[in-house]
XYZ file of C-alpha atoms in Angstrom:
178
model
C 5.293 13.079 -87.125
C 3.146 12.169 -89.665
C 5.389 13.347 -92.550
C 8.070 10.806 -92.073
C 5.745 8.324 -93.540
C 6.515 10.294 -96.685
C 10.092 10.046 -96.378
C 12.493 7.472 -98.358
C 14.054 4.753 -96.655
C 17.488 6.517 -96.827
C 16.145 9.470 -95.104
C 14.539 7.576 -91.977
C 17.629 5.294 -91.573
C 20.292 8.236 -91.802
C 17.577 10.270 -89.229
C 17.077 7.311 -86.669
C 20.942 6.942 -86.996
C 21.467 10.116 -85.721
C 19.112 10.289 -83.123
C 20.560 7.214 -81.707
C 24.192 8.353 -81.667
C 23.481 11.462 -79.975
C 21.261 9.468 -77.320
C 23.883 7.195 -76.720
C 26.767 9.820 -76.676
C 24.448 11.989 -74.047
C 24.768 8.778 -71.867
C 28.357 7.843 -72.310
C 29.222 11.281 -71.590
C 28.823 10.528 -68.270
C 31.727 8.092 -68.526
C 34.111 10.396 -70.637
C 33.722 8.273 -73.530
C 32.213 8.412 -77.098
C 30.362 6.086 -79.665
C 33.682 5.769 -81.353
C 35.785 5.108 -78.323
C 33.863 2.524 -77.349
C 33.600 0.838 -80.874
C 37.371 0.873 -80.517
C 37.769 -0.304 -76.905
C 35.064 -3.205 -77.833
C 37.287 -4.330 -81.165
C 40.808 -4.085 -78.897
C 39.274 -6.359 -76.553
C 37.768 -8.810 -78.768
C 40.526 -8.823 -81.396
C 43.784 -8.015 -78.995
C 46.466 -5.975 -79.362
C 46.377 -4.049 -82.962
C 47.792 -1.172 -84.989
C 46.076 2.105 -85.427
C 45.509 1.384 -88.985
C 44.330 -1.854 -88.259
C 41.711 -0.661 -85.558
C 40.623 2.264 -87.815
C 40.078 -0.368 -90.927
C 37.908 -2.589 -88.494
C 36.142 0.273 -87.181
C 35.481 1.597 -90.531
C 36.802 5.201 -89.896
C 40.030 6.927 -91.366
C 43.017 6.726 -89.687
C 43.555 10.315 -88.329
C 39.862 9.955 -86.715
C 41.245 7.189 -85.251
C 44.076 8.703 -83.919
C 42.003 11.803 -82.288
C 39.708 8.873 -80.507
C 43.313 6.831 -79.197
C 44.608 9.952 -78.171
C 41.812 10.694 -76.232
C 41.268 7.373 -74.895
C 45.242 7.257 -73.963
C 44.526 10.341 -71.895
C 41.799 8.848 -70.015
C 43.890 5.608 -69.448
C 41.966 3.747 -71.419
C 44.358 2.567 -74.026
C 48.324 1.836 -74.495
C 50.477 2.739 -77.398
C 53.854 0.858 -77.359
C 55.935 0.388 -80.480
C 55.606 -2.781 -82.936
C 58.474 -4.679 -82.784
C 57.324 -5.868 -86.296
C 57.233 -2.159 -88.174
C 59.159 0.704 -86.243
C 56.993 2.820 -87.970
C 53.672 2.184 -86.120
C 52.591 1.485 -82.276
C 50.588 -0.855 -81.034
C 47.127 -0.189 -78.983
C 45.995 -2.183 -76.010
C 43.276 -1.987 -73.978
C 43.863 -1.302 -70.103
C 41.803 -2.869 -67.413
C 40.273 0.671 -67.061
C 39.526 0.762 -70.811
C 37.508 -2.867 -70.281
C 36.027 -1.217 -66.940
C 34.410 1.572 -69.063
C 33.550 -0.549 -72.114
C 31.684 -2.872 -69.445
C 29.445 0.433 -68.012
C 29.026 1.591 -71.342
C 27.708 -2.040 -72.714
C 25.298 -1.729 -70.049
C 24.401 2.255 -71.267
C 23.860 0.852 -74.557
C 21.887 -2.196 -73.320
C 19.398 0.327 -71.516
C 19.296 2.311 -74.494
C 17.921 -0.768 -76.636
C 15.984 -2.542 -74.095
C 13.425 0.374 -74.455
C 12.207 -2.027 -77.419
C 12.586 -0.128 -80.099
C 16.431 -1.493 -81.601
C 15.569 -5.232 -80.386
C 13.954 -6.079 -83.700
C 16.272 -8.999 -85.327
C 14.963 -8.442 -89.132
C 16.081 -4.656 -88.503
C 19.489 -5.811 -87.268
C 19.999 -8.024 -89.938
C 19.046 -5.479 -92.444
C 21.232 -3.256 -91.068
C 24.256 -5.514 -90.842
C 23.669 -6.081 -94.780
C 23.637 -2.654 -95.746
C 26.750 -2.177 -93.851
C 28.486 -5.094 -95.283
C 27.377 -4.533 -98.602
C 28.014 -0.503 -98.873
C 30.753 -0.528 -96.420
C 32.981 -2.813 -98.933
C 32.666 -0.030 -101.546
C 33.459 2.793 -99.122
C 36.356 1.192 -97.698
C 38.573 0.695 -100.399
C 41.857 -0.079 -98.148
C 42.705 -3.515 -96.859
C 45.057 -3.850 -93.398
C 47.433 -6.685 -93.824
C 47.848 -8.806 -90.698
C 51.342 -6.987 -90.372
C 49.652 -4.041 -90.362
C 50.626 -2.427 -93.849
C 47.565 -0.828 -95.584
C 46.797 -2.252 -99.402
C 45.124 -0.018 -101.826
C 42.108 -1.530 -103.505
C 43.700 -0.472 -106.845
C 46.229 -2.691 -106.394
C 47.105 -5.914 -107.752
C 46.226 -7.917 -104.626
C 42.945 -5.701 -104.483
C 39.740 -7.529 -103.931
C 36.497 -7.216 -105.792
C 33.729 -5.862 -103.574
C 31.779 -9.165 -103.627
C 35.110 -10.966 -102.234
C 35.518 -7.829 -100.143
C 32.096 -8.850 -98.722
C 32.648 -12.445 -98.054
C 35.610 -11.591 -96.628
C 33.816 -9.189 -94.361
C 31.269 -11.764 -93.298
C 33.908 -14.380 -92.866
C 35.347 -12.338 -90.320
C 32.494 -11.316 -88.695
C 32.006 -15.193 -88.156
C 35.442 -15.710 -86.744
C 34.690 -12.676 -84.494
C 31.579 -14.096 -83.290
C 33.483 -17.822 -82.658
C 36.538 -16.138 -81.158
């Protein structure tokens, strides 16, 4: 498509992201999960049980969107929800052995998609991660506390965008270590 050479970077990025997600979702449909479901399963396997609000925050979606994803995952036996003993208003979400199996299969499908060489450039990966960190801090103005409570960025204990970026980077480093 020669006309794409004239597109601004944001249009190229947006179009590429949609095409990659569609290709991945087509493959994931064979497992009965979606891209959003795989992201949720991955966070749960890596970080352990957490509330729906905490999970939504980590995946960078609204809590209502995560609720729909969790409902589908729960119906297929990929996650369980149990009462949160610390806060009876919420539930803790946990990945099941079946969810771990599906996550492993989804990871293999993703690796096959990436192995075509188009998505393995490390400079591109670093640039995309920086875009997510920079723009994500401004987009996601809610903070989820360890106890599952959600704090508005406009409150007294809110962080600045630079603090949010440093916190996100530190969290990414902690995730990589654990």
